[in-house]
CSV table of C-alpha atoms in Angstrom, one decimal:
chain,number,residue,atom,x,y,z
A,20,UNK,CA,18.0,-47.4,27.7
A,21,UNK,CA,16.1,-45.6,30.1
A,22,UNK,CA,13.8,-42.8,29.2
A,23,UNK,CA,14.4,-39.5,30.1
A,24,UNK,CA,12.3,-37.5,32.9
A,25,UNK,CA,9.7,-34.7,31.4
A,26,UNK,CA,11.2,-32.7,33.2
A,27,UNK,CA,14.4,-33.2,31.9
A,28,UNK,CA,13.0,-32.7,28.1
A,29,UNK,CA,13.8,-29.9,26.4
A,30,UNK,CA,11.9,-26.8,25.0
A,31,UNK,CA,12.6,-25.9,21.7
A,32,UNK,CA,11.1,-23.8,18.8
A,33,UNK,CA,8.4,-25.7,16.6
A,34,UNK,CA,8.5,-24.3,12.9
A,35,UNK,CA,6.0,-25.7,10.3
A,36,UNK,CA,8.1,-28.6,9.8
A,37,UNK,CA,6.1,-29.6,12.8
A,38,UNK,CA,2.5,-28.8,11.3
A,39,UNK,CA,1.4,-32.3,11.8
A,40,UNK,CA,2.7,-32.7,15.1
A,41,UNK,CA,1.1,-30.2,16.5
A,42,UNK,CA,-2.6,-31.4,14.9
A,43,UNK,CA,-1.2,-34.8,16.0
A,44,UNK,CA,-1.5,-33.4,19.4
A,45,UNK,CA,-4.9,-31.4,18.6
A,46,UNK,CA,-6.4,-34.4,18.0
A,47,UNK,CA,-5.0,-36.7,20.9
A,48,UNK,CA,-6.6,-34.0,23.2
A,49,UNK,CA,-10.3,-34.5,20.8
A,50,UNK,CA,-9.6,-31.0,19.4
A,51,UNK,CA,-9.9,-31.0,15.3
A,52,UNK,CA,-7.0,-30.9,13.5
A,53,UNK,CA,-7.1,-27.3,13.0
A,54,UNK,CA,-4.0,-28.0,10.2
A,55,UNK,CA,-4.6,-24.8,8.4
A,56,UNK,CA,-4.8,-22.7,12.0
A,57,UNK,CA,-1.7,-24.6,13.1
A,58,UNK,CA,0.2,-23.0,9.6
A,59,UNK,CA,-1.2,-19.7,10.0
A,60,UNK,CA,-0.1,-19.3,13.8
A,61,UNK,CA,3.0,-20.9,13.1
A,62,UNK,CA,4.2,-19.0,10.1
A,63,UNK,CA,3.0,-15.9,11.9
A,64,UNK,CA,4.1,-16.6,15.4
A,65,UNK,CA,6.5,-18.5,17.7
A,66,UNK,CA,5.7,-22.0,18.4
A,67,UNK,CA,7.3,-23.7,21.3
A,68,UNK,CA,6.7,-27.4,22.1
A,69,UNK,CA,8.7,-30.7,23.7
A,70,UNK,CA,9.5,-33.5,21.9
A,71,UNK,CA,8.3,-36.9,23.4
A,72,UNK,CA,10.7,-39.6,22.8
A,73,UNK,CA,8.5,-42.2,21.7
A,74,UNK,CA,7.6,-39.8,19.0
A,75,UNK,CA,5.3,-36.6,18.5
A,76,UNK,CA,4.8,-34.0,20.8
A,77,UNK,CA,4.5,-33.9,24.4
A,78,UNK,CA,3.2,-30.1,24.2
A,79,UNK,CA,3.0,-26.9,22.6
A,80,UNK,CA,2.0,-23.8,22.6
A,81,UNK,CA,1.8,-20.6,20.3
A,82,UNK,CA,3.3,-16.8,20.5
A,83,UNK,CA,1.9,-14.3,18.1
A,84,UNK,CA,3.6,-10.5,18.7
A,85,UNK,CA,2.4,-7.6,18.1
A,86,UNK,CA,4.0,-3.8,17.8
A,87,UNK,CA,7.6,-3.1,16.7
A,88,UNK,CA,9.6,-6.7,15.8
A,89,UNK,CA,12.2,-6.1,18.0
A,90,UNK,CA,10.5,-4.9,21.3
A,91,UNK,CA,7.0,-6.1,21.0
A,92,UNK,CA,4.0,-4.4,22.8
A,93,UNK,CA,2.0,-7.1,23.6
A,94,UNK,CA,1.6,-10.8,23.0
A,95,UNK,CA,-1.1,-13.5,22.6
A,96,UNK,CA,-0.7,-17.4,23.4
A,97,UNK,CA,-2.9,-19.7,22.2
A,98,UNK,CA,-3.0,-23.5,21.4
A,99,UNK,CA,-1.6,-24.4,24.5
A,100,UNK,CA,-2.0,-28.4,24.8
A,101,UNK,CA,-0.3,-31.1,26.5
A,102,UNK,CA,-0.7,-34.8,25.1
A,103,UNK,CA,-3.5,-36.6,27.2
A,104,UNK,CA,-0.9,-39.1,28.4
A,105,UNK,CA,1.4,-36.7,30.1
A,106,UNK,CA,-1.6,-34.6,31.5
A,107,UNK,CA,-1.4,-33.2,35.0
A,108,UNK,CA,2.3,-33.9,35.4
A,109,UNK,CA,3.3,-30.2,35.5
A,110,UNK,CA,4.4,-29.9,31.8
A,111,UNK,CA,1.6,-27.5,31.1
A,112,UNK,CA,3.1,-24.9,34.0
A,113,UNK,CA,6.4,-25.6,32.9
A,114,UNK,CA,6.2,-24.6,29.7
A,115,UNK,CA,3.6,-21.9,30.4
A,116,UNK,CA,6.7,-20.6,32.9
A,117,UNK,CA,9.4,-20.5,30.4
A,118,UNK,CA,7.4,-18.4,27.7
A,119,UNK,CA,6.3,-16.1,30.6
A,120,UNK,CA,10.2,-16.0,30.7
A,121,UNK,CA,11.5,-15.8,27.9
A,122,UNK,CA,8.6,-12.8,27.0
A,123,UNK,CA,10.3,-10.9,29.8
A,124,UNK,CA,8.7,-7.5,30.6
A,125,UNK,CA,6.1,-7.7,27.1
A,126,UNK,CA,2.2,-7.8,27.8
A,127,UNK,CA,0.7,-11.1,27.4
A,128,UNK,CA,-2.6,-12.2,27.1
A,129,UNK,CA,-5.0,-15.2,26.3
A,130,UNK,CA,-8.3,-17.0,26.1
A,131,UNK,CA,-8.8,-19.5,28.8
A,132,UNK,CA,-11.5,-21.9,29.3
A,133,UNK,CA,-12.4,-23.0,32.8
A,134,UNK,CA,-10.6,-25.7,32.5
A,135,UNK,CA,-7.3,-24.1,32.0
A,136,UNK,CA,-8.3,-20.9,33.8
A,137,UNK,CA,-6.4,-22.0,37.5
A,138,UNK,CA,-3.4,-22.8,35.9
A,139,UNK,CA,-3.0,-19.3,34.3
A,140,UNK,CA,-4.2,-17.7,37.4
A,141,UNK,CA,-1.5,-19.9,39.6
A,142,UNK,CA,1.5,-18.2,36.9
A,143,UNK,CA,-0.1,-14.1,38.0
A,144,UNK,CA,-2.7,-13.9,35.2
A,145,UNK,CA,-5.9,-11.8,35.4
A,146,UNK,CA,-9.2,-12.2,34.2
A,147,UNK,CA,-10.1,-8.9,32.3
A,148,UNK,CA,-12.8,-9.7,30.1
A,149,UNK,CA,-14.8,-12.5,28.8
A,150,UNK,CA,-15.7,-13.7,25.1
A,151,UNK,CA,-18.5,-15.4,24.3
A,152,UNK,CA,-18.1,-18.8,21.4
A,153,UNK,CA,-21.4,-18.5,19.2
A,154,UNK,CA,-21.8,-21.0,16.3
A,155,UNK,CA,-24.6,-22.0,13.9
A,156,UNK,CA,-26.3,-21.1,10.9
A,157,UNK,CA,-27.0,-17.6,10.0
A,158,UNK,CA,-30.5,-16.9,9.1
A,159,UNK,CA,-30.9,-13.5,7.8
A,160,UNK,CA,-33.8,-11.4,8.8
A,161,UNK,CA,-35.0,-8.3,10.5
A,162,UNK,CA,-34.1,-4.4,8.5
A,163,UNK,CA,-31.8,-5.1,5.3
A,164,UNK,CA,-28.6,-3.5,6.5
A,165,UNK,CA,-28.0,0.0,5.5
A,166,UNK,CA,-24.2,-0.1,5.8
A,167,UNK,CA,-22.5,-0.4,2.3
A,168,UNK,CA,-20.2,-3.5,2.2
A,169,UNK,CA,-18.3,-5.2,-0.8
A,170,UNK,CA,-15.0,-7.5,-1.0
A,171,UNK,CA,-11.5,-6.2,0.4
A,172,UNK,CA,-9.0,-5.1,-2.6
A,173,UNK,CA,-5.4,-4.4,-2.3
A,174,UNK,CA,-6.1,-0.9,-2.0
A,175,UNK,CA,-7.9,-1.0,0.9
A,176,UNK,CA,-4.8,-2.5,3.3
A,177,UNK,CA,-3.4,0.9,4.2
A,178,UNK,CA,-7.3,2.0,5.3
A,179,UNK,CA,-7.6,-1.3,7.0
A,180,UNK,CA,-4.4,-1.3,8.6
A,181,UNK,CA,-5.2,1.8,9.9
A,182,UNK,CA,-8.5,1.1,11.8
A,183,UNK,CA,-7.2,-2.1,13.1
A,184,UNK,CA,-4.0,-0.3,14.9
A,185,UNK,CA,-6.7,2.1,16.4
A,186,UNK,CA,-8.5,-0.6,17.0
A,187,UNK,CA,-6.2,-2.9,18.9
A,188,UNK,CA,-4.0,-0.2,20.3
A,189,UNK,CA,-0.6,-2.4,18.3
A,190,UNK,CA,0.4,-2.9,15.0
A,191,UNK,CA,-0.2,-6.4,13.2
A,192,UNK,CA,0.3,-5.5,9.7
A,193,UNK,CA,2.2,-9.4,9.8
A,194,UNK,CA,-1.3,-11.0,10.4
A,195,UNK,CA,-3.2,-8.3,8.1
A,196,UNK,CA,-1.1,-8.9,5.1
A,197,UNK,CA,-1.9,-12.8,5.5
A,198,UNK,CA,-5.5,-12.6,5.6
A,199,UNK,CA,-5.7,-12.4,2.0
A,200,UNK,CA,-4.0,-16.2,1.6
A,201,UNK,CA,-5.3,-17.4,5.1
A,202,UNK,CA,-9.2,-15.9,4.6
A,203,UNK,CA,-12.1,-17.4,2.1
A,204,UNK,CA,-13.4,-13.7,2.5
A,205,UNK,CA,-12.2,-10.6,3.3
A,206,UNK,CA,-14.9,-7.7,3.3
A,207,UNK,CA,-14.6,-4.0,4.4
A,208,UNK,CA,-17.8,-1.6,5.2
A,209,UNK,CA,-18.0,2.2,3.4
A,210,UNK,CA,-19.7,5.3,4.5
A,211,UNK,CA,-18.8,7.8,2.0
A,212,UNK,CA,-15.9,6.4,-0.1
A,213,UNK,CA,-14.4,5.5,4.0
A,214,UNK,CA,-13.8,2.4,5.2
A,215,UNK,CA,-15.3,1.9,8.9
A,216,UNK,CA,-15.0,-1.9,9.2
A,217,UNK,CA,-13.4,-4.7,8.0
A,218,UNK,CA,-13.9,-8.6,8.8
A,219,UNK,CA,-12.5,-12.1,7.4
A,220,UNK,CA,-14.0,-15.6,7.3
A,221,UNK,CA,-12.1,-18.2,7.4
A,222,UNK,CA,-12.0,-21.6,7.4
A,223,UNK,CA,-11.7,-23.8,10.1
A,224,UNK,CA,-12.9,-27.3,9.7
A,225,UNK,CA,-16.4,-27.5,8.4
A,226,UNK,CA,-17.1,-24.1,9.4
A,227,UNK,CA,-16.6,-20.7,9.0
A,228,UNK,CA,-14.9,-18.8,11.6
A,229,UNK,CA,-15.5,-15.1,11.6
A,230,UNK,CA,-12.9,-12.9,13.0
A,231,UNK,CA,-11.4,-10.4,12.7
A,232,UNK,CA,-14.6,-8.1,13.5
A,233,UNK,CA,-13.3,-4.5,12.9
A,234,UNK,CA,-16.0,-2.0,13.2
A,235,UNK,CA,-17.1,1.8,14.0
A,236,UNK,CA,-20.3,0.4,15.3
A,237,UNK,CA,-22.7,-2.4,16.1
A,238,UNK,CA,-24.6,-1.6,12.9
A,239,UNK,CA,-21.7,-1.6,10.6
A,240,UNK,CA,-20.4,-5.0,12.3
A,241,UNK,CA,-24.2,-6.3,11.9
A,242,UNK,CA,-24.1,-5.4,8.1
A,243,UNK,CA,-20.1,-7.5,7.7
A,244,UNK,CA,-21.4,-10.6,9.8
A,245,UNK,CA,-24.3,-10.6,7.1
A,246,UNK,CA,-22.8,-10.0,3.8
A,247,UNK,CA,-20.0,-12.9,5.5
A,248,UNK,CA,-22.7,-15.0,5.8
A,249,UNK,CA,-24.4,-14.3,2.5
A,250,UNK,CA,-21.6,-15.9,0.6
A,251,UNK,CA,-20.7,-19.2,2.7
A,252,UNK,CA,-23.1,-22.3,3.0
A,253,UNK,CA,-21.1,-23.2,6.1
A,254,UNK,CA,-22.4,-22.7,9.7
A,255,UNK,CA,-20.1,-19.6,11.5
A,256,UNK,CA,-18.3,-19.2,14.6
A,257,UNK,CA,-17.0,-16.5,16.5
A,258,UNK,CA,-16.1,-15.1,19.3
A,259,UNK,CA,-17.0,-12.2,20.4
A,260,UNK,CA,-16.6,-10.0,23.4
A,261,UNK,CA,-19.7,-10.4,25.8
A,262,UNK,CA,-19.6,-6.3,26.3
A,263,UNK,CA,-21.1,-6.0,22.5
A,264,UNK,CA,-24.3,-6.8,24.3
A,265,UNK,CA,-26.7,-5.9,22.0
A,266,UNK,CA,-24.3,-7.8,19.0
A,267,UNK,CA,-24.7,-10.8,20.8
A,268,UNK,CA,-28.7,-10.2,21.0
A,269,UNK,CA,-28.4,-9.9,17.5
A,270,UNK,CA,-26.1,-12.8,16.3
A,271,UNK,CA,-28.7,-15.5,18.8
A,272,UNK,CA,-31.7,-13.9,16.8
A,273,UNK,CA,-29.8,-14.9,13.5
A,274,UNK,CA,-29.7,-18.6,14.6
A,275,UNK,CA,-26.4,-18.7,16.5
A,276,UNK,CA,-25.7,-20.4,19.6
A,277,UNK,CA,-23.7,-20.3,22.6
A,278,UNK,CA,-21.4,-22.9,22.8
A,279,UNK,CA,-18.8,-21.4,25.5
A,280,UNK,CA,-17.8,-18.5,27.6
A,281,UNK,CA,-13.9,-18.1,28.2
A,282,UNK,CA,-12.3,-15.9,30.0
A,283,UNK,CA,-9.6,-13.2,28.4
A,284,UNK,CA,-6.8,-13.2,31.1
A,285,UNK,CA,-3.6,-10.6,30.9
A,286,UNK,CA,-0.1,-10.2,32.5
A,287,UNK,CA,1.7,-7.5,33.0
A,288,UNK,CA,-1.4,-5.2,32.1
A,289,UNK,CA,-4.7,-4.4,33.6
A,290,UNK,CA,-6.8,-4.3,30.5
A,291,UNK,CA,-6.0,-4.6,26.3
A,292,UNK,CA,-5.2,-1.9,24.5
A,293,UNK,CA,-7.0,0.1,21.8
A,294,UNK,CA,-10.5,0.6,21.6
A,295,UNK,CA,-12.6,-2.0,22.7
A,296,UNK,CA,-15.3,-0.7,21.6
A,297,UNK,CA,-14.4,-1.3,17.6
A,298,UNK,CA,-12.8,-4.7,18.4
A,299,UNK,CA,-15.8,-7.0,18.3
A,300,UNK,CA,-14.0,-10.5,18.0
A,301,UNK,CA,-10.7,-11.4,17.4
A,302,UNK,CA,-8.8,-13.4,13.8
A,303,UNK,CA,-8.8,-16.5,16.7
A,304,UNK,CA,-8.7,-16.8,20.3
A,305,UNK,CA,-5.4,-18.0,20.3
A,306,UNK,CA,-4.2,-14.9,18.7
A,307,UNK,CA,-6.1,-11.4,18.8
């Protein structure tokens, strides 16, 4: 029996019945696993993959909308991997082509490293902005911050739901409301009884990954990067938006290092939403 063309192979909708699959497929292409990432991203988004007939996947990918559930205002994709052995047969375009499709006329946008930067540019995508991977140890030091800070409580999600919607100029109360399950540590910053930042750590492997990164200010994201810190033994990562110049300063003085610089590319808009200058790093590059 002859086996079918890639081409010829189906798209279909992944659901978390395909969890190990897809860190299957992480790990052909030397990524981690990233199992607990896949769950969150799957639960919360739209996978989309192709089955390989001699088992696993030949590639997937990851929606996460944002805005109104039935016309979305923008959407992120992330994850996007093809199994080494069917690498640079097109399968990474096709797919790339039918979610560009299937979104029709919504916003998309997406990390991309160099690598995977001509392929996105190839489908109409545009580089407008660049983020900045920093990992390590944090190493406190420098003035004790004067921003108030202290662990999220249900009470705080409609304050917190605000600020992010200002924030990121779309409304993701689906990924807010699972940070709770998905997050080690949720934290918000006060200034008077008023919440003017918020941030999660969660985990990711053997580390920490710190995102979201809500905040009014520098100072006020300075003061939730260090109480984060303060209460994990893990090294962090994040990723954070190489226009927070003096953050990054600041992060590299605390013992973090640069590890990559990926470009934020959109389609169908000329820049993100919201206020950039309160987003500091996203819950994931393969989200927002």
């Amino acid at each position: 029996m002859s086996t079918p063309s890639l081409a010829a192979l189906p798209i279909r909708r992944l659901t978390l019945r395909d969890l190990a699959a897809c860190a299957d497929l992480s790990e052909d292409r030397g990524w981690p696993r990233e199992e607990h990432k896949w769950g969150f991203l799957l639960a919360a988004g739209k996978g989309y993959g192709i089955d390989d007939p001699a088992g696993g996947l030949v590639s997937a990918c990851v929606i996460t909308e944002y805005g109104p559930h039935d016309r979305p205002d923008l959407a992120a994709i992330g994850m996007m991997l093809v199994a080494e052995r069917h690498q640079r047969q097109g399968i990474g375009r096709r797919l790339m082509r039918h979610i560009v499709a299937t979104m029709d006329t919504t916003p998309l946008t997406l990390h991309a490293t160099p690598y995977g930067r001509p392929l996105y540019e190839e489908l109409g995508f545009k580089v407008t902005g660049q983020a900045e991977m920093l990992y390590g140890h944090f190493t406190p030091g420098g003035p004790k911050p004067t921003i108030g800070t202290r662990a999220a409580t249900a009470e705080d999600l409609t304050a917190i739901l605000r600020l992010d919607g200002e924030a990121l100029g779309s409304d993701r109360t689906h990924i807010i409301t699972r940070l709770p399950a998905f997050a080690d540590q949720l934290r918000v910053a006060e200034e008077n009884g008023r919440i003017i930042g918020y941030a999660a750590a969660w985990p990711n492997m053997h580390t920490h990954v710190v995102g979201p990164l809500i905040a009014r200010d520098t100072e006020t994201a300075q003061a939730l990067i260090t109480s984060l810190a303060a209460h994990t033994d893990r090294p962090l990562r994040t990723d954070i938006d190489v226009r927070h110049e003096e953050l990054l300063a600041w992060t590299k003085d605390r013992g973090l290092e640069s590890v990559a610089l990926n470009a934020v590319m959109s389609y169908g808009i000329s820049e993100l939403p919201g206020d950039w200058s309160r987003r500091f790093a996203p819950l994931t590059v393969a989200a927002v």
